[in-house]
PDB file of C-alpha atoms and ligand atoms in Angstrom:
ATOM      1  CA  MET A 122      -2.023   9.759   5.409  1.00 98.00           C
ATOM      2  CA  LYS A 123      -3.741   7.574   2.745  1.00 98.00           C
ATOM      3  CA  PHE A 124      -4.719   3.984   3.804  1.00 98.00           C
ATOM      4  CA  PHE A 125      -4.329   1.261   1.362  1.00 98.00           C
ATOM      5  CA  VAL A 126      -4.999  -2.375   2.161  1.00 98.00           C
ATOM      6  CA  ASP A 127      -2.504  -5.003   1.172  1.00 98.00           C
ATOM      7  CA  THR A 128      -4.624  -7.977   0.118  1.00 98.00           C
ATOM      8  CA  ALA A 129      -6.508  -9.640  -2.715  1.00 98.00           C
ATOM      9  CA  GLU A 130      -9.266 -10.971  -0.351  1.00 98.00           C
ATOM     10  CA  ILE A 131     -12.516  -9.494  -1.610  1.00 98.00           C
ATOM     11  CA  ALA A 132     -14.463  -9.915   1.604  1.00 98.00           C
ATOM     12  CA  ASP A 133     -11.791  -7.884   3.499  1.00 98.00           C
ATOM     13  CA  ILE A 134     -11.569  -5.222   0.933  1.00 98.00           C
ATOM     14  CA  LYS A 135     -15.479  -4.843   0.928  1.00 98.00           C
ATOM     15  CA  ASP A 136     -15.355  -4.775   4.726  1.00 97.00           C
ATOM     16  CA  LEU A 137     -12.798  -1.944   4.971  1.00 98.00           C
ATOM     17  CA  ALA A 138     -14.215   0.067   1.956  1.00 98.00           C
ATOM     18  CA  ALA A 139     -17.509   0.170   3.945  1.00 97.00           C
ATOM     19  CA  THR A 140     -15.759   2.309   6.611  1.00 96.00           C
ATOM     20  CA  GLY A 141     -15.094   5.028   4.026  1.00 96.00           C
ATOM     21  CA  LEU A 142     -11.429   5.131   5.187  1.00 96.00           C
ATOM     22  CA  LEU A 143      -9.962   2.997   2.478  1.00 98.00           C
ATOM     23  CA  ASP A 144      -7.990   4.989  -0.246  1.00 98.00           C
ATOM     24  CA  GLY A 145      -6.640   2.100  -2.387  1.00 98.00           C
ATOM     25  CA  VAL A 146      -5.481  -1.497  -2.484  1.00 98.00           C
ATOM     26  CA  THR A 147      -2.130  -3.161  -3.226  1.00 98.00           C
ATOM     27  CA  THR A 148      -1.630  -6.694  -4.321  1.00 98.00           C
ATOM     28  CA  ASN A 149       1.430  -8.695  -5.385  1.00 97.00           C
ATOM     29  CA  PRO A 150       1.991 -12.185  -6.844  1.00 97.00           C
ATOM     30  CA  SER A 151       2.127 -13.791  -3.436  1.00 97.00           C
ATOM     31  CA  LEU A 152      -1.236 -12.204  -2.371  1.00 98.00           C
ATOM     32  CA  ILE A 153      -2.868 -13.308  -5.650  1.00 98.00           C
ATOM     33  CA  ALA A 154      -1.637 -16.890  -4.989  1.00 98.00           C
ATOM     34  CA  LYS A 155      -2.937 -16.764  -1.442  1.00 97.00           C
ATOM     35  CA  SER A 156      -6.393 -15.728  -2.686  1.00 97.00           C
ATOM     36  CA  GLY A 157      -6.588 -18.692  -5.130  1.00 98.00           C
ATOM     37  CA  ARG A 158      -8.253 -16.424  -7.620  1.00 97.00           C
ATOM     38  CA  ASP A 159      -7.659 -15.620 -11.351  1.00 98.00           C
ATOM     39  CA  PHE A 160      -5.309 -12.592 -11.339  1.00 98.00           C
ATOM     40  CA  LEU A 161      -7.220 -10.511 -13.929  1.00 98.00           C
ATOM     41  CA  GLU A 162     -10.633 -11.498 -12.669  1.00 98.00           C
ATOM     42  CA  VAL A 163      -9.846 -10.528  -9.054  1.00 98.00           C
ATOM     43  CA  THR A 164      -8.126  -7.324 -10.049  1.00 98.00           C
ATOM     44  CA  LYS A 165     -11.260  -6.294 -11.974  1.00 98.00           C
ATOM     45  CA  GLU A 166     -13.470  -7.016  -8.947  1.00 98.00           C
ATOM     46  CA  ILE A 167     -11.229  -5.045  -6.628  1.00 98.00           C
ATOM     47  CA  CYS A 168     -11.110  -2.010  -8.988  1.00 98.00           C
ATOM     48  CA  ALA A 169     -14.956  -1.953  -8.867  1.00 98.00           C
ATOM     49  CA  ILE A 170     -14.987  -1.891  -5.170  1.00 98.00           C
ATOM     50  CA  VAL A 171     -12.547   1.052  -4.478  1.00 97.00           C
ATOM     51  CA  ASP A 172     -12.235   4.321  -6.398  1.00 96.00           C
ATOM     52  CA  GLY A 173      -8.531   4.790  -5.570  1.00 98.00           C
ATOM     53  CA  PRO A 174      -5.398   3.126  -7.011  1.00 98.00           C
ATOM     54  CA  VAL A 175      -5.238  -0.729  -7.188  1.00 98.00           C
ATOM     55  CA  SER A 176      -1.732  -1.936  -7.632  1.00 98.00           C
ATOM     56  CA  ALA A 177      -1.286  -5.036  -9.961  1.00 98.00           C
ATOM     57  CA  GLU A 178       2.168  -6.294 -10.368  1.00 98.00           C
ATOM     58  CA  VAL A 179       3.926  -7.415 -13.616  1.00 98.00           C
ATOM     59  CA  ILE A 180       5.700 -10.798 -13.658  1.00 98.00           C
ATOM     60  CA  SER A 181       8.087 -10.296 -16.433  1.00 98.00           C
ATOM     61  CA  LEU A 182      11.681  -9.214 -15.713  1.00 98.00           C
ATOM     62  CA  ASP A 183      12.557  -7.602 -18.986  1.00 98.00           C
ATOM     63  CA  HIS A 184      11.217  -4.209 -20.194  1.00 98.00           C
ATOM     64  CA  GLU A 185       9.426  -5.542 -23.220  1.00 98.00           C
ATOM     65  CA  GLY A 186       7.680  -8.197 -21.229  1.00 98.00           C
ATOM     66  CA  MET A 187       6.652  -5.690 -18.481  1.00 98.00           C
ATOM     67  CA  MET A 188       5.269  -3.344 -21.142  1.00 98.00           C
ATOM     68  CA  ARG A 189       3.284  -6.164 -22.699  1.00 98.00           C
ATOM     69  CA  GLU A 190       1.823  -7.187 -19.313  1.00 98.00           C
ATOM     70  CA  ALA A 191       1.152  -3.578 -18.289  1.00 98.00           C
ATOM     71  CA  GLU A 192      -0.920  -3.175 -21.423  1.00 97.00           C
ATOM     72  CA  ILE A 193      -3.088  -6.064 -20.419  1.00 98.00           C
ATOM     73  CA  LEU A 194      -3.360  -4.872 -16.816  1.00 98.00           C
ATOM     74  CA  ARG A 195      -4.156  -1.197 -17.546  1.00 96.00           C
ATOM     75  CA  LYS A 196      -7.161  -2.220 -19.754  1.00 96.00           C
ATOM     76  CA  ILE A 197      -8.779  -3.768 -16.688  1.00 97.00           C
ATOM     77  CA  ALA A 198      -9.923  -0.461 -15.266  1.00 98.00           C
ATOM     78  CA  ASP A 199      -8.943   3.292 -15.015  1.00 97.00           C
ATOM     79  CA  ASN A 200      -7.767   2.873 -11.457  1.00 98.00           C
ATOM     80  CA  VAL A 201      -5.251   0.173 -12.098  1.00 98.00           C
ATOM     81  CA  CYS A 202      -1.789   1.217 -11.043  1.00 98.00           C
ATOM     82  CA  ILE A 203       1.092  -0.918 -12.566  1.00 98.00           C
ATOM     83  CA  LYS A 204       3.465  -2.324  -9.971  1.00 98.00           C
ATOM     84  CA  VAL A 205       7.050  -2.944 -11.171  1.00 98.00           C
ATOM     85  CA  PRO A 206      10.090  -4.157  -9.345  1.00 98.00           C
ATOM     86  CA  LEU A 207      12.936  -1.700  -8.591  1.00 98.00           C
ATOM     87  CA  THR A 208      15.340  -2.924 -11.253  1.00 98.00           C
ATOM     88  CA  ILE A 209      16.826  -1.216 -14.334  1.00 98.00           C
ATOM     89  CA  ASP A 210      14.113  -2.803 -16.474  1.00 98.00           C
ATOM     90  CA  GLY A 211      11.479  -1.938 -13.920  1.00 98.00           C
ATOM     91  CA  LEU A 212      12.538   1.730 -13.839  1.00 98.00           C
ATOM     92  CA  LYS A 213      12.668   1.866 -17.707  1.00 98.00           C
ATOM     93  CA  THR A 214       9.078   0.580 -17.719  1.00 98.00           C
ATOM     94  CA  CYS A 215       8.088   3.099 -15.100  1.00 98.00           C
ATOM     95  CA  LYS A 216       9.500   5.922 -17.154  1.00 98.00           C
ATOM     96  CA  ALA A 217       7.692   4.721 -20.240  1.00 98.00           C
ATOM     97  CA  LEU A 218       4.370   4.170 -18.490  1.00 98.00           C
ATOM     98  CA  THR A 219       4.237   7.459 -16.370  1.00 97.00           C
ATOM     99  CA  SER A 220       5.212   9.623 -19.429  1.00 94.00           C
ATOM    100  CA  ASP A 221       2.035   8.046 -20.931  1.00 90.00           C
ATOM    101  CA  GLY A 222      -0.084   9.073 -17.911  1.00 94.00           C
ATOM    102  CA  THR A 223      -0.339   5.582 -16.338  1.00 97.00           C
ATOM    103  CA  LYS A 224       0.151   5.397 -12.578  1.00 98.00           C
ATOM    104  CA  VAL A 225       3.114   3.257 -11.452  1.00 98.00           C
ATOM    105  CA  ASN A 226       4.118   1.849  -8.077  1.00 98.00           C
ATOM    106  CA  VAL A 227       7.731   0.895  -7.855  1.00 98.00           C
ATOM    107  CA  THR A 228       8.014  -2.004  -5.434  1.00 98.00           C
ATOM    108  CA  LEU A 229      10.648  -3.971  -3.457  1.00 98.00           C
ATOM    109  CA  CYS A 230      12.594  -0.816  -2.450  1.00 98.00           C
ATOM    110  CA  PHE A 231      15.201  -1.375   0.235  1.00 98.00           C
ATOM    111  CA  SER A 232      17.466   1.701   0.086  1.00 97.00           C
ATOM    112  CA  ALA A 233      17.006   5.500  -0.276  1.00 98.00           C
ATOM    113  CA  ASN A 234      19.138   5.536  -3.360  1.00 98.00           C
ATOM    114  CA  GLN A 235      16.742   3.171  -4.977  1.00 98.00           C
ATOM    115  CA  ALA A 236      13.936   5.485  -3.958  1.00 98.00           C
ATOM    116  CA  LEU A 237      15.817   8.398  -5.607  1.00 98.00           C
ATOM    117  CA  LEU A 238      16.048   6.571  -8.806  1.00 98.00           C
ATOM    118  CA  ALA A 239      12.352   5.714  -8.745  1.00 98.00           C
ATOM    119  CA  ALA A 240      11.511   9.441  -8.216  1.00 98.00           C
ATOM    120  CA  LYS A 241      13.785  10.346 -11.165  1.00 98.00           C
ATOM    121  CA  ALA A 242      11.965   7.775 -13.328  1.00 98.00           C
ATOM    122  CA  GLY A 243       8.636   9.511 -12.441  1.00 98.00           C
ATOM    123  CA  ALA A 244       7.136   6.927 -10.219  1.00 98.00           C
ATOM    124  CA  SER A 245       3.737   7.763  -8.864  1.00 98.00           C
ATOM    125  CA  PHE A 246       4.520   5.612  -5.709  1.00 98.00           C
ATOM    126  CA  ILE A 247       7.665   4.207  -4.188  1.00 98.00           C
ATOM    127  CA  SER A 248       7.074   1.137  -1.924  1.00 98.00           C
ATOM    128  CA  PRO A 249       9.819   0.740   0.714  1.00 98.00           C
ATOM    129  CA  PHE A 250       9.336  -2.597   2.621  1.00 98.00           C
ATOM    130  CA  ILE A 251       9.633  -1.717   6.256  1.00 98.00           C
ATOM    131  CA  GLY A 252       8.987  -5.168   7.831  1.00 98.00           C
ATOM    132  CA  ARG A 253      11.248  -7.074   5.597  1.00 98.00           C
ATOM    133  CA  HIS A 254      13.944  -4.378   6.158  1.00 96.00           C
ATOM    134  CA  ASP A 255      13.552  -4.850   9.977  1.00 96.00           C
ATOM    135  CA  ASP A 256      13.657  -8.672   9.521  1.00 96.00           C
ATOM    136  CA  ASN A 257      17.085  -8.388   7.912  1.00 96.00           C
ATOM    137  CA  GLY A 258      18.706  -6.290  10.630  1.00 96.00           C
ATOM    138  CA  PHE A 259      18.005  -2.826   9.285  1.00 95.00           C
ATOM    139  CA  ASP A 260      15.776  -0.075  10.605  1.00 96.00           C
ATOM    140  CA  GLY A 261      12.729   0.154   8.130  1.00 97.00           C
ATOM    141  CA  LEU A 262      11.593   3.472   9.605  1.00 98.00           C
ATOM    142  CA  ASP A 263      14.976   5.011   9.111  1.00 98.00           C
ATOM    143  CA  LEU A 264      14.587   4.163   5.303  1.00 98.00           C
ATOM    144  CA  ILE A 265      11.219   6.101   5.359  1.00 98.00           C
ATOM    145  CA  ARG A 266      12.897   9.009   7.090  1.00 98.00           C
ATOM    146  CA  ASP A 267      15.724   9.176   4.537  1.00 98.00           C
ATOM    147  CA  ILE A 268      13.361   9.004   1.617  1.00 98.00           C
ATOM    148  CA  ARG A 269      11.166  11.768   3.047  1.00 98.00           C
ATOM    149  CA  LEU A 270      14.121  13.940   3.480  1.00 98.00           C
ATOM    150  CA  ILE A 271      15.411  13.358  -0.049  1.00 98.00           C
ATOM    151  CA  TYR A 272      12.022  13.763  -1.792  1.00 98.00           C
ATOM    152  CA  ASP A 273      11.519  17.022   0.170  1.00 98.00           C
ATOM    153  CA  ASN A 274      14.960  18.264  -0.783  1.00 98.00           C
ATOM    154  CA  TYR A 275      14.027  18.151  -4.456  1.00 98.00           C
ATOM    155  CA  ALA A 276      10.287  18.489  -4.135  1.00 98.00           C
ATOM    156  CA  TYR A 277       9.737  15.100  -5.960  1.00 98.00           C
ATOM    157  CA  GLU A 278       6.061  14.293  -6.246  1.00 98.00           C
ATOM    158  CA  THR A 279       6.506  10.564  -6.015  1.00 98.00           C
ATOM    159  CA  GLU A 280       4.306   9.428  -3.044  1.00 98.00           C
ATOM    160  CA  ILE A 281       6.038   7.312  -0.211  1.00 98.00           C
ATOM    161  CA  LEU A 282       3.875   4.158   0.096  1.00 98.00           C
ATOM    162  CA  ALA A 283       5.118   2.550   3.197  1.00 98.00           C
ATOM    163  CA  ALA A 284       4.784  -1.232   2.701  1.00 98.00           C
ATOM    164  CA  SER A 285       5.424  -4.487   4.550  1.00 98.00           C
ATOM    165  CA  ILE A 286       3.792  -2.963   7.605  1.00 98.00           C
ATOM    166  CA  ARG A 287       3.534  -5.471  10.392  1.00 97.00           C
ATOM    167  CA  HIS A 288       1.826  -3.542  13.336  1.00 97.00           C
ATOM    168  CA  GLY A 289       0.352  -0.301  14.657  1.00 97.00           C
ATOM    169  CA  VAL A 290       3.636   1.212  15.682  1.00 98.00           C
ATOM    170  CA  HIS A 291       4.801   1.013  12.027  1.00 98.00           C
ATOM    171  CA  VAL A 292       1.712   3.007  11.102  1.00 98.00           C
ATOM    172  CA  LEU A 293       2.025   5.600  13.836  1.00 98.00           C
ATOM    173  CA  GLU A 294       5.717   6.137  13.042  1.00 98.00           C
ATOM    174  CA  CYS A 295       5.103   6.407   9.391  1.00 98.00           C
ATOM    175  CA  ALA A 296       2.357   9.070   9.974  1.00 98.00           C
ATOM    176  CA  LYS A 297       4.899  11.023  12.216  1.00 98.00           C
ATOM    177  CA  ILE A 298       7.540  10.851   9.599  1.00 98.00           C
ATOM    178  CA  GLY A 299       5.144  11.956   6.962  1.00 98.00           C
ATOM    179  CA  ALA A 300       4.803   8.926   4.660  1.00 98.00           C
ATOM    180  CA  ASP A 301       2.045   9.740   2.061  1.00 98.00           C
ATOM    181  CA  VAL A 302       0.446   6.291   2.198  1.00 98.00           C
ATOM    182  CA  MET A 303       0.744   3.175   4.112  1.00 98.00           C
ATOM    183  CA  THR A 304      -0.450  -0.248   2.918  1.00 98.00           C
ATOM    184  CA  ALA A 305      -1.079  -2.934   5.568  1.00 98.00           C
ATOM    185  CA  PRO A 306      -2.772  -6.314   5.907  1.00 98.00           C
ATOM    186  CA  PRO A 307      -6.458  -6.127   6.872  1.00 98.00           C
ATOM    187  CA  ALA A 308      -5.739  -7.376  10.484  1.00 98.00           C
ATOM    188  CA  VAL A 309      -3.263  -4.543  11.061  1.00 98.00           C
ATOM    189  CA  ILE A 310      -5.786  -1.944   9.815  1.00 98.00           C
ATOM    190  CA  LYS A 311      -8.656  -3.370  11.919  1.00 97.00           C
ATOM    191  CA  GLY A 312      -6.308  -3.448  14.837  1.00 97.00           C
ATOM    192  CA  LEU A 313      -5.864   0.333  14.701  1.00 98.00           C
ATOM    193  CA  PHE A 314      -9.606   0.765  15.726  1.00 97.00           C
ATOM    194  CA  LYS A 315      -9.081  -1.176  18.902  1.00 97.00           C
ATOM    195  CA  HIS A 316      -8.116  -0.015  22.392  1.00 97.00           C
ATOM    196  CA  ILE A 317      -8.755  -1.912  25.627  1.00 98.00           C
ATOM    197  CA  LEU A 318      -9.892   1.436  27.288  1.00 98.00           C
ATOM    198  CA  THR A 319     -12.532   2.076  24.503  1.00 98.00           C
ATOM    199  CA  ASP A 320     -13.879  -1.399  25.104  1.00 98.00           C
ATOM    200  CA  LYS A 321     -13.921  -0.954  28.900  1.00 98.00           C
ATOM    201  CA  GLY A 322     -15.428   2.453  28.482  1.00 98.00           C
ATOM    202  CA  ILE A 323     -18.277   1.186  26.414  1.00 98.00           C
ATOM    203  CA  GLU A 324     -18.827  -1.773  28.899  1.00 98.00           C
ATOM    204  CA  GLY A 325     -19.081   0.831  31.752  1.00 98.00           C
ATOM    205  CA  PHE A 326     -21.353   3.182  29.873  1.00 98.00           C
ATOM    206  CA  LEU A 327     -23.771   0.371  29.001  1.00 98.00           C
ATOM    207  CA  ALA A 328     -23.826  -1.013  32.544  1.00 98.00           C
ATOM    208  CA  ASP A 329     -24.782   2.510  33.860  1.00 98.00           C
ATOM    209  CA  TRP A 330     -27.274   3.041  31.141  1.00 98.00           C
ATOM    210  CA  ALA A 331     -29.010  -0.212  31.984  1.00 98.00           C
ATOM    211  CA  LYS A 332     -29.384   1.040  35.572  1.00 98.00           C
ATOM    212  CA  THR A 333     -31.344   4.084  34.280  1.00 98.00           C
ATOM    213  CA  GLY A 334     -34.080   1.729  32.868  1.00 98.00           C
ATOM    214  CA  GLN A 335     -34.443   4.118  29.885  1.00 97.00           C
ATOM    215  CA  LYS A 336     -34.711   3.214  26.233  1.00 95.00           C
ATOM    216  CA  LEU A 337     -33.804   5.100  23.100  1.00 93.00           C
TER     217      LEU A 337
HETATM  218  O1  G3P B 630       2.744  -5.734  -0.965  1.00 84.75           O
HETATM  219  C1  G3P B 630       3.912  -5.402  -0.608  1.00 84.75           C
HETATM  220  C2  G3P B 630       4.370  -5.634   0.910  1.00 84.75           C
HETATM  221  O2  G3P B 630       3.376  -4.912   1.669  1.00 84.75           O
HETATM  222  C3  G3P B 630       4.584  -7.034   1.334  1.00 84.75           C
HETATM  223  O3  G3P B 630       4.514  -7.185   2.746  1.00 84.75           O
HETATM  224  O4  G3P B 630       4.403  -8.574   4.787  1.00 84.75           O
HETATM  225  O5  G3P B 630       4.934  -9.544   2.504  1.00 84.75           O
HETATM  226  O6  G3P B 630       6.619  -8.214   3.758  1.00 84.75           O
HETATM  227  P1  G3P B 630       5.201  -8.471   3.469  1.00 84.75           P
END
């Protein structure tokens, strides 16, 4: 499973990129606002840190506006992936951009039918929002399961990018279901490295090593 980080914070992206485990980055207008940075400037910086796709979201709601903004965004770097909302205009834009060889991430997906439409529109990635689905009384993981089944039924190449991930269990279950990618906040990804028994084990080994009086 590919790991993307869902943030526009440069320090966190650098930190995770240094592990060699980071396959891409996703941003959205809320994350850009949170970073306090200029959208185009920070996107350019992120694209220079990671080789994989960096999702940058359009703001317009109409097809013409989305195409105009995509034109600006895709000039930033070769690894920019245009993020569009799952609306009729968003999918029209997706079809136009992907036919032209541009990577598109269709975001704000909350139903398997929406995911089917995105695949038909040639989306490179579909982003079902697990956490927000859970928050509203639905099972976000069931959504991932349904999309996996439908995409496999028709051999769609659109990658399932599980988004709005809130904790390690979401990551684990997405991996079991077979999501192609997951995007999570830096804290959730860093949390995956942690286990109390790993820490205790290190503590025990170091204590015993000290008793040997040896140096390496
Ligand atoms: O970037 C899209 C998605 O991951 C947002 O997550 O936590 O705002 O629901 P969240």
